[in-house]
Protein backbone atom coordinates (compact mmCIF):
# COMPACT_ATOMS: atom_id res chain seq x y z
CA GLN A 1 34.66 -19.95 55.51
CA VAL A 2 34.52 -23.22 53.64
CA GLN A 3 33.76 -26.59 55.18
CA LEU A 4 34.92 -29.83 53.56
CA VAL A 5 33.83 -33.38 54.33
CA GLU A 6 35.52 -36.34 52.65
CA SER A 7 34.06 -39.81 52.21
CA GLY A 8 34.64 -42.94 50.20
CA GLY A 9 37.84 -44.28 51.70
CA GLY A 10 38.25 -47.91 52.61
CA SER A 11 40.29 -51.05 52.09
CA VAL A 12 40.84 -52.63 48.70
CA GLN A 13 43.19 -55.11 47.10
CA ALA A 14 45.87 -54.03 44.68
CA GLY A 15 44.40 -53.42 41.24
CA GLY A 16 41.07 -52.34 42.68
CA SER A 17 39.28 -49.00 42.56
CA LEU A 18 37.86 -46.46 44.96
CA ARG A 19 36.11 -43.14 44.48
CA LEU A 20 36.62 -40.43 47.05
CA SER A 21 34.18 -37.58 47.49
CA CYS A 22 34.59 -34.20 49.14
CA ALA A 23 31.48 -32.16 49.83
CA ALA A 24 32.09 -28.43 50.14
CA SER A 25 29.81 -25.98 51.90
CA GLY A 26 29.95 -22.40 53.07
CA TYR A 27 31.46 -19.70 50.85
CA THR A 28 32.10 -22.06 47.95
CA ASP A 29 31.90 -19.26 45.40
CA THR A 30 35.27 -18.05 46.65
CA ILE A 31 37.06 -21.32 45.81
CA TYR A 32 39.32 -21.24 42.78
CA VAL A 33 41.28 -24.48 43.09
CA MET A 34 40.67 -27.76 44.86
CA THR A 35 43.31 -30.35 45.56
CA TRP A 36 43.51 -33.89 46.84
CA PHE A 37 46.49 -34.49 49.12
CA ARG A 38 47.62 -37.66 50.79
CA GLN A 39 49.89 -38.53 53.67
CA ALA A 40 51.32 -41.97 54.19
CA PRO A 41 52.77 -43.06 57.54
CA GLY A 42 56.19 -41.55 58.07
CA LYS A 43 56.00 -39.48 54.91
CA GLU A 44 55.28 -35.87 54.11
CA ARG A 45 51.92 -34.81 52.79
CA GLU A 46 51.92 -34.63 48.99
CA GLY A 47 49.59 -33.12 46.45
CA VAL A 48 48.00 -35.81 44.30
CA ALA A 49 45.64 -33.98 41.96
CA SER A 50 44.24 -30.49 41.52
CA ILE A 51 41.44 -28.92 39.56
CA TYR A 52 40.85 -25.24 38.96
CA THR A 53 37.24 -24.32 39.60
CA ALA A 54 37.25 -20.64 38.71
CA SER A 55 39.12 -18.04 36.63
CA GLU A 56 40.35 -18.56 33.09
CA ARG A 57 41.93 -21.84 34.18
CA SER A 58 38.62 -23.37 35.20
CA GLY A 59 38.57 -27.09 34.48
CA GLN A 60 42.33 -27.49 34.22
CA THR A 61 43.66 -30.50 36.09
CA TYR A 62 47.08 -31.49 37.36
CA TYR A 63 48.38 -34.80 38.67
CA VAL A 64 51.51 -35.97 40.41
CA ASN A 65 53.44 -38.31 38.13
CA SER A 66 52.86 -41.37 40.31
CA VAL A 67 49.10 -41.31 39.72
CA LYS A 68 48.87 -40.13 36.11
CA GLY A 69 46.75 -42.48 34.06
CA ARG A 70 45.27 -44.11 37.18
CA PHE A 71 43.54 -41.30 39.08
CA SER A 72 41.01 -38.80 37.80
CA ILE A 73 39.89 -35.63 39.58
CA SER A 74 36.53 -34.06 38.80
CA GLN A 75 33.99 -31.72 40.23
CA HIS A 76 30.21 -31.69 40.08
CA GLY A 77 28.47 -28.82 41.79
CA ASN A 78 29.99 -28.46 45.23
CA THR A 79 31.40 -31.97 45.35
CA LEU A 80 34.94 -32.90 44.43
CA TYR A 81 35.77 -36.45 43.36
CA LEU A 82 38.88 -38.54 43.01
CA GLN A 83 38.42 -41.71 41.00
CA MET A 84 41.28 -44.06 41.80
CA ASN A 85 41.88 -47.07 39.58
CA SER A 86 44.62 -49.68 39.45
CA LEU A 87 45.42 -48.98 43.08
CA LYS A 88 48.81 -49.99 44.44
CA PRO A 89 49.95 -50.63 48.02
CA GLU A 90 51.99 -47.43 47.82
CA ASP A 91 48.74 -45.50 47.42
CA THR A 92 47.90 -46.34 51.02
CA ALA A 93 47.52 -43.07 52.91
CA ILE A 94 45.08 -40.68 54.48
CA TYR A 95 43.56 -38.62 51.69
CA TYR A 96 42.56 -35.02 52.30
CA CYS A 97 40.78 -32.54 50.12
CA ALA A 98 41.70 -28.88 50.29
CA ALA A 99 40.09 -25.77 48.89
CA THR A 100 42.03 -22.61 48.17
CA VAL A 101 40.03 -19.43 48.05
CA LEU A 102 40.76 -16.07 46.46
CA SER A 103 42.37 -14.74 49.63
CA GLN A 104 44.87 -17.66 49.41
CA THR A 105 43.45 -19.20 52.58
CA GLN A 106 43.37 -22.98 52.34
CA TYR A 107 40.68 -25.05 53.99
CA TRP A 108 41.03 -28.74 54.76
CA GLY A 109 38.79 -31.69 55.31
CA GLN A 110 39.29 -34.23 58.08
CA GLY A 111 40.74 -36.90 55.81
CA THR A 112 39.70 -40.39 54.78
CA GLN A 113 41.82 -43.52 55.03
CA VAL A 114 42.68 -45.53 51.93
CA THR A 115 44.37 -48.89 52.44
CA VAL A 116 45.56 -51.00 49.53
CA SER A 117 46.70 -54.54 50.27
CA SER A 118 48.94 -56.61 48.05
């Protein structure tokens, strides 16, 4: 199994920045892609950014259009990061990290709240 613990959420004014972290432990060698999701009140959970951590696609990143140019996903060791710049009120949500392993099982963290005020 894989355990994930997010941190770094908080409240910030529009235009500000936050960096989220997600510490992975357990069978991390089986992870091949990690993703940041978010869920705003009354909305469905959406994928924000992904990074492949294994296979021939290792290092490849993907972003939802609404965050391109503002968010950056990266990984260092067993920690996943999401650097969020130029934050907007519509970025307010609970942010979750998820790890997909070779068996296609997906593990989730507990989430961290991000609130952006105008």
